[in-house]
Short mmCIF file of C-alpha atoms (C1' of nucleotides) in Angstrom, two decimals:
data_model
loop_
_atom_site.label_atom_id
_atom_site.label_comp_id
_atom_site.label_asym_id
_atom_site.label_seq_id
_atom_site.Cartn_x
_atom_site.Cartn_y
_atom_site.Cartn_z
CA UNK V 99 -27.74 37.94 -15.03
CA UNK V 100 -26.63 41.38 -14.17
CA UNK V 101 -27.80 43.37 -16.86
CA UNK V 102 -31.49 42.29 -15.60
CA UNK V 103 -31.10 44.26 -11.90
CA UNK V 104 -29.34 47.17 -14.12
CA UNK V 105 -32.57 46.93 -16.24
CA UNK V 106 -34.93 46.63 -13.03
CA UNK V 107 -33.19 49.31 -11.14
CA UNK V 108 -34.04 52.02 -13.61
CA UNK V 109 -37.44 50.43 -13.93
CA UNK V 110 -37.60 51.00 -10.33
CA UNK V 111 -36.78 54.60 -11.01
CA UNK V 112 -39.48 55.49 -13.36
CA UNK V 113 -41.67 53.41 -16.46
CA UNK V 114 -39.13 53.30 -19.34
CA UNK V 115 -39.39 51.71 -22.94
CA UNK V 116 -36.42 49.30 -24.14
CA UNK V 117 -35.45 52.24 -26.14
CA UNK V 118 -34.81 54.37 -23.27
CA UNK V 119 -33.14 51.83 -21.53
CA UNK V 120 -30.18 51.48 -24.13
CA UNK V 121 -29.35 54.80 -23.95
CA UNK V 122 -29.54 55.44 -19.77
CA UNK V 123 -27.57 52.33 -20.21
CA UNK V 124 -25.26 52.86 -23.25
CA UNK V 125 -24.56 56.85 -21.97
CA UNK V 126 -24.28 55.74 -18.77
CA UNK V 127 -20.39 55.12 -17.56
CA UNK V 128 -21.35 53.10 -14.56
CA UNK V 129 -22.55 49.84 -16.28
CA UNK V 130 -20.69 50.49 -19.83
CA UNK V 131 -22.38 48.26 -21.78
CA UNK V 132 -21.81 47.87 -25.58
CA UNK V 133 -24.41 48.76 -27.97
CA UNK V 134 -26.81 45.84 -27.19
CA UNK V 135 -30.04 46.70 -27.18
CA UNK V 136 -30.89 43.16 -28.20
CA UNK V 137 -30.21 42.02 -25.19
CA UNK V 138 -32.39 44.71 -23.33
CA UNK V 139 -34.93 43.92 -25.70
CA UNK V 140 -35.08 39.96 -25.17
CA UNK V 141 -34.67 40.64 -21.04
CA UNK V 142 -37.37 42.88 -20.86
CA UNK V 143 -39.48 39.99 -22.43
CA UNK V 144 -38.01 37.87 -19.63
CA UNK V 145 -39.32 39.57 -17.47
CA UNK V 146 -42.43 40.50 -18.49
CA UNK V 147 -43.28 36.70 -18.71
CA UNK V 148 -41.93 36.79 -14.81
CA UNK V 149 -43.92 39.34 -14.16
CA UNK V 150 -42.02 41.83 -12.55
CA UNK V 151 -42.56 43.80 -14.94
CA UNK V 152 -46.20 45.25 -17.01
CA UNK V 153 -46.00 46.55 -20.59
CA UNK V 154 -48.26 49.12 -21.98
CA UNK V 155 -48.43 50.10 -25.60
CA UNK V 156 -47.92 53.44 -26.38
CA UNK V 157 -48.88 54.06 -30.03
CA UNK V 158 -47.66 57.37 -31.64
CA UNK V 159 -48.29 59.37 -34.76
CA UNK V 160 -45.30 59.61 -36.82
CA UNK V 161 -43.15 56.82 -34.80
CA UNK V 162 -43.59 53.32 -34.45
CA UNK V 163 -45.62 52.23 -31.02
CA UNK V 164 -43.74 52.78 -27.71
CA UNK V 165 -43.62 49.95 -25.31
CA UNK V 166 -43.41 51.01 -21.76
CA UNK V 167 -42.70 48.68 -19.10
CA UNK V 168 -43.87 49.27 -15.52
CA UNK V 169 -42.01 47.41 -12.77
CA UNK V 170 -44.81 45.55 -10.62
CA UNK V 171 -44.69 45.28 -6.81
CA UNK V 172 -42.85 41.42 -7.14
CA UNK V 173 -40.55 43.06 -9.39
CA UNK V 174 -39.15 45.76 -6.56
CA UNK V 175 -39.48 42.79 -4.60
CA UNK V 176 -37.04 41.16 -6.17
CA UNK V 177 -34.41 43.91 -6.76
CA UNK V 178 -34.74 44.19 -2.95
CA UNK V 179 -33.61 40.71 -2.16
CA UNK V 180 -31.17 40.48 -4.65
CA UNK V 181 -29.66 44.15 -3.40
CA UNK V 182 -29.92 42.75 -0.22
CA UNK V 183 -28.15 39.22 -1.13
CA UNK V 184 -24.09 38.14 -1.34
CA UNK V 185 -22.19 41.66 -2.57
CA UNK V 186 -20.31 40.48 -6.08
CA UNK V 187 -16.75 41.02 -5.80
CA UNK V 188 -15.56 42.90 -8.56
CA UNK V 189 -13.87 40.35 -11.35
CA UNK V 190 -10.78 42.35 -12.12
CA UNK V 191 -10.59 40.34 -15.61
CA UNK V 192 -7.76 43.32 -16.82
CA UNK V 193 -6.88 42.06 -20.63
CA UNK V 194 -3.93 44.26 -20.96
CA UNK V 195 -2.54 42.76 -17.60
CA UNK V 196 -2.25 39.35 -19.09
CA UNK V 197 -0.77 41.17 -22.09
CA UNK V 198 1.77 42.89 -19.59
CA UNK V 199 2.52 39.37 -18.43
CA UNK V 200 3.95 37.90 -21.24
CA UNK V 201 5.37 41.05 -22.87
CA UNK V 202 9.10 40.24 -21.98
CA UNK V 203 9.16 39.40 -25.75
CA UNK V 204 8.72 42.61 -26.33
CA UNK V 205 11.50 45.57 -27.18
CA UNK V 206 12.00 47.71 -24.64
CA UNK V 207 10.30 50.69 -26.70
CA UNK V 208 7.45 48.50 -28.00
CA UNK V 209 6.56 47.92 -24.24
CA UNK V 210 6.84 51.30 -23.46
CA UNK V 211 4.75 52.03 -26.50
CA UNK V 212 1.83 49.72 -25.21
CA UNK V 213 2.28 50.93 -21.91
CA UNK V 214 1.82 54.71 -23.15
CA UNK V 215 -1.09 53.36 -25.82
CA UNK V 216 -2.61 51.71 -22.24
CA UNK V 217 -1.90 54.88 -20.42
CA UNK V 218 -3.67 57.70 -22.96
CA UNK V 219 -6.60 55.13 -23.15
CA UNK V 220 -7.48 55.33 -19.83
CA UNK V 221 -6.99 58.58 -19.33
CA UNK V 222 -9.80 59.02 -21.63
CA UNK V 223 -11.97 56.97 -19.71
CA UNK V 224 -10.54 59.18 -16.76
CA UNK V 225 -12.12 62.45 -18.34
CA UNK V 226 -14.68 61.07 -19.21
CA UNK V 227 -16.07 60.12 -16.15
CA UNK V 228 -14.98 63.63 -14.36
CA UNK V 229 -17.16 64.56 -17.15
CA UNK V 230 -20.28 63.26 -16.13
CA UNK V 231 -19.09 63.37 -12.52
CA UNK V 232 -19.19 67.16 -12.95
CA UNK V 233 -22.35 67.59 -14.86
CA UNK V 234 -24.57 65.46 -12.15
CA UNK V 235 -25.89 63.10 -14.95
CA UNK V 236 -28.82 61.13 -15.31
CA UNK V 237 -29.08 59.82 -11.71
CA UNK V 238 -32.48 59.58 -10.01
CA UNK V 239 -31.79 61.48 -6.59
CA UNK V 240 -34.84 60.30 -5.31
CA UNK V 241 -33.74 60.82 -1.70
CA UNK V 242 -30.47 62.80 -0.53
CA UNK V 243 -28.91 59.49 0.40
CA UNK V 244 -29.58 58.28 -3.10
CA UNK V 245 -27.66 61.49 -4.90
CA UNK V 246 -24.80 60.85 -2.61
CA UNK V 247 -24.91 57.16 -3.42
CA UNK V 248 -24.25 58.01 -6.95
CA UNK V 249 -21.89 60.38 -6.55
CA UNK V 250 -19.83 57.96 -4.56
CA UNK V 251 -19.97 55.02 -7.41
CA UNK V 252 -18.51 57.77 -9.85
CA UNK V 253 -16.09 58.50 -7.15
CA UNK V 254 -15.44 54.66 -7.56
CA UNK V 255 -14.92 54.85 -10.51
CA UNK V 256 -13.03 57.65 -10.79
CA UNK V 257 -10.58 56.62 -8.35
CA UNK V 258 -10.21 53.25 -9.92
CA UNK V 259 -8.86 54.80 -13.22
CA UNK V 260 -6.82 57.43 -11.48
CA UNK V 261 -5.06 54.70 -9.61
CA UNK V 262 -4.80 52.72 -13.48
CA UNK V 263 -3.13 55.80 -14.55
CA UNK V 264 -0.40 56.08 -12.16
CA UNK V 265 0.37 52.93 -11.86
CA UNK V 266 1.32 53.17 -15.72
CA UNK V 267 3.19 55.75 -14.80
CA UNK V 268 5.30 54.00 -12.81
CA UNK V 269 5.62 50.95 -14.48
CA UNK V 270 7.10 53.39 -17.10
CA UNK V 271 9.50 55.32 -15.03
CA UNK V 272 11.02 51.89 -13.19
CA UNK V 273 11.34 50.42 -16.63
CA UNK V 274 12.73 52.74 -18.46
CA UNK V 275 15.57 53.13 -15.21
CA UNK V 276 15.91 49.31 -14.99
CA UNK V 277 16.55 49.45 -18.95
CA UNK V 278 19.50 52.21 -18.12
CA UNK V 279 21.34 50.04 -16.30
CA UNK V 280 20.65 47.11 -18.19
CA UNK V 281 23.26 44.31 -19.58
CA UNK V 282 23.75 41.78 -16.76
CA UNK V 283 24.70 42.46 -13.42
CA UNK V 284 22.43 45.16 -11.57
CA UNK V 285 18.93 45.09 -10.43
CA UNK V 286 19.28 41.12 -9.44
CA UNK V 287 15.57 39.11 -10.72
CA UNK V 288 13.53 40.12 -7.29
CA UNK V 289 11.46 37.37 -8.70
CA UNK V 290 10.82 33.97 -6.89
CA UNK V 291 11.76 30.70 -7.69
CA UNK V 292 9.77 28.46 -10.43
CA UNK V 293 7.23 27.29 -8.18
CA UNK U 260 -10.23 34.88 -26.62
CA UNK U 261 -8.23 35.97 -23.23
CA UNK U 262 -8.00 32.70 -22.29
CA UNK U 263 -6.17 31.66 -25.35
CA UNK U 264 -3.50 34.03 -24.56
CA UNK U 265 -3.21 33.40 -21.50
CA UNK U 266 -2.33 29.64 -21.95
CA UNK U 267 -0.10 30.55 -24.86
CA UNK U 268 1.78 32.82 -22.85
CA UNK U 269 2.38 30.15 -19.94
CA UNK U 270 3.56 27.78 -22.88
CA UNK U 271 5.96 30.08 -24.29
CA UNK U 272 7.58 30.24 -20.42
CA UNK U 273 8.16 26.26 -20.92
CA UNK U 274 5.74 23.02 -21.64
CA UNK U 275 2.81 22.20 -19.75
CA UNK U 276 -0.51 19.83 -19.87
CA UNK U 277 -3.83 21.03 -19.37
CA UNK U 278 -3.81 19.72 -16.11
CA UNK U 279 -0.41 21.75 -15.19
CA UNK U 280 -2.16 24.75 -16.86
CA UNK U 281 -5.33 24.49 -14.77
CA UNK U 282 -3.72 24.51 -11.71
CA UNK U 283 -1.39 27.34 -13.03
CA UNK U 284 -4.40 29.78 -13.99
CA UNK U 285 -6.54 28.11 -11.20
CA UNK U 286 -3.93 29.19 -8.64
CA UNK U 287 -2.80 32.27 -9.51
CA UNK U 288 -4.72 35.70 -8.85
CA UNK U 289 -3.58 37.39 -11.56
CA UNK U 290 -6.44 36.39 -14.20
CA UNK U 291 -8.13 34.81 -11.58
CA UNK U 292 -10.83 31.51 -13.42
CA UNK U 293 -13.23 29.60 -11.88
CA UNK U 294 -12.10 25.97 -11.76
CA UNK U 295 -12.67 25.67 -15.61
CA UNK U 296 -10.46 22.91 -16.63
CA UNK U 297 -13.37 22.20 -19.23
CA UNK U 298 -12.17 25.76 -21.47
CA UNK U 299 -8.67 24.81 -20.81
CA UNK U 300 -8.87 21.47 -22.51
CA UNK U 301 -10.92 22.75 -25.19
CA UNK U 302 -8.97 25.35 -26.12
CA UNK U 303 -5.59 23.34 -26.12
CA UNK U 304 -7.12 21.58 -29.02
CA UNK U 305 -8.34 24.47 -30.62
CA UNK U 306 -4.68 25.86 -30.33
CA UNK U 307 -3.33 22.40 -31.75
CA UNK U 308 -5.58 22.46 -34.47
CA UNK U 309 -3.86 25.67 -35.34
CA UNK U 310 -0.90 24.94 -35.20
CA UNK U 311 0.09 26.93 -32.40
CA UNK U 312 1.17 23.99 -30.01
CA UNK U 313 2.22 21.17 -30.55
CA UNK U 314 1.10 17.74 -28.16
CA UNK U 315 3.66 14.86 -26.96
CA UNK U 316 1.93 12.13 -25.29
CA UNK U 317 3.20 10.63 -22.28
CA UNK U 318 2.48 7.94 -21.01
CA UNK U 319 2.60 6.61 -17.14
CA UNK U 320 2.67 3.69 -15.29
CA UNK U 321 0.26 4.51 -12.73
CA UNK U 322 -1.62 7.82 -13.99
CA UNK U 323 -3.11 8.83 -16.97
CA UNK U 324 -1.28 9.47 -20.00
CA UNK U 325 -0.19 13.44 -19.71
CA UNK U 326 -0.75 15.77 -22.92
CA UNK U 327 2.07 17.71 -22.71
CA UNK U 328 1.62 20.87 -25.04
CA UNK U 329 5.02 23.27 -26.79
CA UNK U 330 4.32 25.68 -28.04
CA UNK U 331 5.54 26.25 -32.02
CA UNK U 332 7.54 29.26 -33.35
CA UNK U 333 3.32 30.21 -35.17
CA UNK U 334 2.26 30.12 -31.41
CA UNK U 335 5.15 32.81 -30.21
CA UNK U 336 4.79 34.73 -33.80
CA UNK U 337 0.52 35.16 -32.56
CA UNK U 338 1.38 35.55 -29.09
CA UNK U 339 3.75 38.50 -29.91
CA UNK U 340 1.72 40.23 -32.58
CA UNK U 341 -1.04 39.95 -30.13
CA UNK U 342 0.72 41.32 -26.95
CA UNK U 343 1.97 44.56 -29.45
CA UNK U 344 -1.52 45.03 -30.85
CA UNK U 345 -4.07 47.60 -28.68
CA UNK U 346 -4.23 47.43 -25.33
CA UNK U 347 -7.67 46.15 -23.82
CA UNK U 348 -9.05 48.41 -21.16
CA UNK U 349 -10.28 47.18 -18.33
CA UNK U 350 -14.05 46.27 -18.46
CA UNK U 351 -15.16 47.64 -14.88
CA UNK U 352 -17.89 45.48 -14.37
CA UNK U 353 -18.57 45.67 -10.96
CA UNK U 354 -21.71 43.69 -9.84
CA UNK U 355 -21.65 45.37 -6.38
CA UNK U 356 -21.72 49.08 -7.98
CA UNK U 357 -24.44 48.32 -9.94
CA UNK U 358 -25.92 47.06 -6.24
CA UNK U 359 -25.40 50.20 -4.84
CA UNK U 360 -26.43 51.98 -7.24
CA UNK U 361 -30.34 50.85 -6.50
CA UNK U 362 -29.69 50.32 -3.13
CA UNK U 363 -31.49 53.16 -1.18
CA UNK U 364 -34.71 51.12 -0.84
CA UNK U 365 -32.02 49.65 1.73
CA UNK U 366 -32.64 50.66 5.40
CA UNK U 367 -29.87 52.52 6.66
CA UNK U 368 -28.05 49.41 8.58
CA UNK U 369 -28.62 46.83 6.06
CA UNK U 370 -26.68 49.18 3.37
CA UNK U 371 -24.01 49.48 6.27
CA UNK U 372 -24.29 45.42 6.08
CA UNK U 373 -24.01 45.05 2.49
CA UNK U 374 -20.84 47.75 2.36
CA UNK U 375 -18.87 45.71 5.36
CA UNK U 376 -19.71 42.67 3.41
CA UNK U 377 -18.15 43.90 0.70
CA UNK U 378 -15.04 45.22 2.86
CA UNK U 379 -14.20 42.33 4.48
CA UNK U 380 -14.73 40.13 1.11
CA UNK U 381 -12.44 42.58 -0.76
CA UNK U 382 -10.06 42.42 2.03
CA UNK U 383 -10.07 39.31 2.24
CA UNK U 384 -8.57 39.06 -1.72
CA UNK U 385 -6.28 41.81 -0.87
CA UNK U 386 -4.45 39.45 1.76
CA UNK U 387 -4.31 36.45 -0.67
CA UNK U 388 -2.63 39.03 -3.77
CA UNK U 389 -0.05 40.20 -0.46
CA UNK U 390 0.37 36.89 0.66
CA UNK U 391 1.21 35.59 -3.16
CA UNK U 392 2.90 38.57 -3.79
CA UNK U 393 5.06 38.06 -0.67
CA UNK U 394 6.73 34.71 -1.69
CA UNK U 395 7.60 35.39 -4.87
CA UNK U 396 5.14 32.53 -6.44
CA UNK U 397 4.81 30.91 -9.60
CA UNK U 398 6.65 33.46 -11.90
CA UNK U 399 8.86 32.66 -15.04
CA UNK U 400 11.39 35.17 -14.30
CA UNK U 401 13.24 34.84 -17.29
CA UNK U 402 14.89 38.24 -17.26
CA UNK U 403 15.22 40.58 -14.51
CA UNK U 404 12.95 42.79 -16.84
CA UNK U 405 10.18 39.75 -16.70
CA UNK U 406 10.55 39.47 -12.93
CA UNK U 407 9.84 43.35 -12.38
CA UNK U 408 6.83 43.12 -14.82
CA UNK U 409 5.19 40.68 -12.77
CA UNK U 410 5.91 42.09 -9.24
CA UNK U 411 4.16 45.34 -10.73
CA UNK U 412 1.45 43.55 -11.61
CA UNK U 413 1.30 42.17 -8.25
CA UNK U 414 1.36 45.43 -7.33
CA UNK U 415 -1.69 46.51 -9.78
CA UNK U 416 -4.34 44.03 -8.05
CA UNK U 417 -3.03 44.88 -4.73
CA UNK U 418 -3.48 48.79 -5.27
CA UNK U 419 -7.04 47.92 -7.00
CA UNK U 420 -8.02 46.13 -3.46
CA UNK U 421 -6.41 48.83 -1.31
CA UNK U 422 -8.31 51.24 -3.69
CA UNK U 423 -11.58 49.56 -3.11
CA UNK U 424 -11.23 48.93 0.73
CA UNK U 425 -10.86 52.55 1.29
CA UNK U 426 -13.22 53.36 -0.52
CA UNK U 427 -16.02 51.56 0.94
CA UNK U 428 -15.14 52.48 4.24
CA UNK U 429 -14.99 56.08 2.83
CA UNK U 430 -18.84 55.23 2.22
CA UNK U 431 -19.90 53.78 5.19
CA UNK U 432 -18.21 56.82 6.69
CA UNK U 433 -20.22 59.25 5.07
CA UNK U 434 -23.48 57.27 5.02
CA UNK U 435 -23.16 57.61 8.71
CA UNK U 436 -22.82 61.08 8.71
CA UNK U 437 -25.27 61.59 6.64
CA UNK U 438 -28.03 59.22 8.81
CA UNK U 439 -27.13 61.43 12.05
CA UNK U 440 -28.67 64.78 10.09
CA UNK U 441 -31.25 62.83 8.12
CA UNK U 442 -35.22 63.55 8.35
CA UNK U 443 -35.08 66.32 5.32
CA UNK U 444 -33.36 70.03 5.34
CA UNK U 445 -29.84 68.82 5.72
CA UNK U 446 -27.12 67.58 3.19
CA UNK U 447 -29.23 69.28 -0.38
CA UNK U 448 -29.59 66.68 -3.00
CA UNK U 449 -26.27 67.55 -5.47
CA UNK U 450 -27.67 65.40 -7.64
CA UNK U 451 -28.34 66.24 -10.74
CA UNK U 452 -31.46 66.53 -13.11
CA UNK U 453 -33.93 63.94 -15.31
CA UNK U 454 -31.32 64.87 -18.13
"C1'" DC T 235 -11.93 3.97 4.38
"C1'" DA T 236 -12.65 8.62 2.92
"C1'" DG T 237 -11.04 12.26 0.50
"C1'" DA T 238 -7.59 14.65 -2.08
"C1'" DT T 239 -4.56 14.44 -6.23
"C1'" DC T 240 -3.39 13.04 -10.89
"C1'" DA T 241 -5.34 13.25 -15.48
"C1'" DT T 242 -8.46 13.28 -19.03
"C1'" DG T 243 -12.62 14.98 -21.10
"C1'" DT T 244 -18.20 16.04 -22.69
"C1'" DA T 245 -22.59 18.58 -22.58
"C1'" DA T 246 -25.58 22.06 -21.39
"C1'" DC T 247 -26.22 26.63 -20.17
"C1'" DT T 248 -25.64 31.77 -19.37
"C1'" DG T 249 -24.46 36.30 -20.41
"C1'" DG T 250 -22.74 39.31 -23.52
"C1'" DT T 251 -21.39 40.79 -28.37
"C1'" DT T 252 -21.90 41.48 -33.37
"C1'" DA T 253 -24.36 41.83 -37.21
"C1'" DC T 254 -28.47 42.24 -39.56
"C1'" DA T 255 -33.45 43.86 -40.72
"C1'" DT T 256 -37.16 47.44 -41.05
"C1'" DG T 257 -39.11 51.96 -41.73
"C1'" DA T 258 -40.68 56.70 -40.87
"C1'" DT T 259 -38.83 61.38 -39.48
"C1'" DT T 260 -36.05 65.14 -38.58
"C1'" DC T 261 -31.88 67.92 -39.37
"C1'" DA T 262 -27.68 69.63 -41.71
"C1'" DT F 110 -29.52 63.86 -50.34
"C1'" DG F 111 -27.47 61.64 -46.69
"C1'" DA F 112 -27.02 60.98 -41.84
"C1'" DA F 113 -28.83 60.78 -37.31
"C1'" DT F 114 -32.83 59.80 -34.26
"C1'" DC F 115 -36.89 57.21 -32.98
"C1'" DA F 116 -38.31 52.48 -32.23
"C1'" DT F 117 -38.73 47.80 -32.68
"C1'" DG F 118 -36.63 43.29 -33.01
"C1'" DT F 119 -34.01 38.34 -34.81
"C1'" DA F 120 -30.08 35.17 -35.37
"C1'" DA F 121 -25.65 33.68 -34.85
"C1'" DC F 122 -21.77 33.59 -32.24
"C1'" DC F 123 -18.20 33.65 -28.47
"C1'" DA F 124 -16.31 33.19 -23.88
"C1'" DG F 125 -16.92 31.57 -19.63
"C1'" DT F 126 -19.37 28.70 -16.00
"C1'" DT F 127 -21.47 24.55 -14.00
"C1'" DA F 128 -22.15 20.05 -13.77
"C1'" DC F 129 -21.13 15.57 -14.94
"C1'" DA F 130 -18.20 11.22 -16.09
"C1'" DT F 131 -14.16 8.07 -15.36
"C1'" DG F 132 -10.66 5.77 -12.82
"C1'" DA F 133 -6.25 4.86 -10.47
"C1'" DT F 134 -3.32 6.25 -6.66
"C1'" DC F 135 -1.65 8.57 -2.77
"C1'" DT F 136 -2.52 10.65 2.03
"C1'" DG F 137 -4.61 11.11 6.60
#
DNA sequence: CAGATCATGTAACTGGTTACATGATTCA
DNA sequence: TGAATCATGTAACCAGTTACATGATCTG
């Protein structure tokens, strides 16, 4: 249950309703979630009945009644352990490398086409993030350490999709030379045997 | 449905049970399961049901009767309008980043823990990808054109782990830096505002 | 003899996604 | 007037994970 330390972290930062907690999360490139505040909605009711968290009802004139949840002293609690537990490796579940690995069926301009599609798309994930890189976004820089924290994730991040892009690149660039001297005989299968 | 892909596409390299497939996907880094033979099975039928595969029992003296699945000229026809269709981007959902990201309740040397954790664990993946990358390993190389779209993708994973390595040394780096000047004037906050 | 390998599966659960429902208010 | 924003939620679904069940046979 990730999406419960996302939701406890901000907590931790300052009291927020489920409403403002879709959009630090939806805006938010680091955890890009999808829409969902459902299940922001239905966690924060998890925890409340936990207890790490304390809701307070914030009615309002013209708009229905706030609910803003507090994160209790056993709720930082147990962000601390959990930040302190086994670091997740990152699950590099990459659709459009399974694609790529079965996509010998392919033309040699479709593949180039889906590599090209692949390439523009992540480019705009790219320029995105330099966006919000640039314009410090909503981080809580509680502490100097903190800001720098978050500016290396979007580093992270950043880096990660710069790398995506170039490799495209050259996955393009040998492919279309292979293709040149395609036919038979040159560029012998480097691959290895069939297990 | 990724997985559903992915077993087509090992079908349409040649015919396989659900046991050969487990051990396939199970093995491999590339799209890298947890021991989940349970999906595998389930989704063979799901695929038969469809029409997609087709099953040939056969029978042994002294094991089990195998399930051997081929897949149908439907299967190839939804494998290949699949692989042409949109690229999926990669879903960067990096427990650890979201770690880090609330990590600065952290005292200085147990973040230093957490990030050499992370290190060692990612470079410990990044020698299994080299090591599988380095003897060839279980790749239909079909073409020459099939055998240099799997070495890049070799490559891909690899270049993700180098990425990440560096990276978190880059951060335990700077951390460190940043600890010797702590206390308050140094190193402003460049982080940005409450939005 | 213990444990891995061969080979099949079922059931329950978790985490995330999609779609739907409601209703006032502000802005173009 | 129609769309976006504020603000709450429910229900169904899908993909993936964990745990369990069975049973012979081969390997150390």
């Amino acid at each position: 249950m990730s999406i419960k330390y996302a939701i406890l972290g901000y907590l931790s930062w300052r009291p927020l309703s489920g409403y403002d907690l879709k959009k630090l999360i939806a805006d938010s490139v680091a955890f890009h979630w999808t829409g969902n505040n459902s299940q922001i909605y239905t966690t924060l009711v998890d925890l409340h009945r936990e207890g790490l968290v304390t809701q307070e009802l914030q009615p309002q004139e013209h708009y229905p009644t706030r609910k803003v949840y507090t994160i209790t002293e056993r709720g930082r609690a147990d962000l601390r352990t959990w930040l302190a537990m086994m670091p997740e490796l990152p699950q590099l579940r990459n659709g459009f490398l399974t694609q790529l690995a079965w996509a010998d069926c392919l033309t040699a301009p479709e593949l180039d086409a889906l590599l090209a599609k692949y390439e523009t798309e992540v480019q705009m994930q790219l320029l995105m993030c330099r966006e919000q890189a640039r314009r410090g976004s909503v981080s809580p820089a509680r502490t100097p350490r903190e800001g720098n924290l978050w500016r290396m994730l979007a580093e992270n991040r950043i880096g990660f999709y710069e790398h995506e892009v170039a490799w495209a690149q050259r996955v393009r660039r040998e492919l279309a030379a292979g293709a040149g001297e395609a036919g038979g005989a040159a560029t012998p299968s480097t691959g290895g045997g069939t297990e």
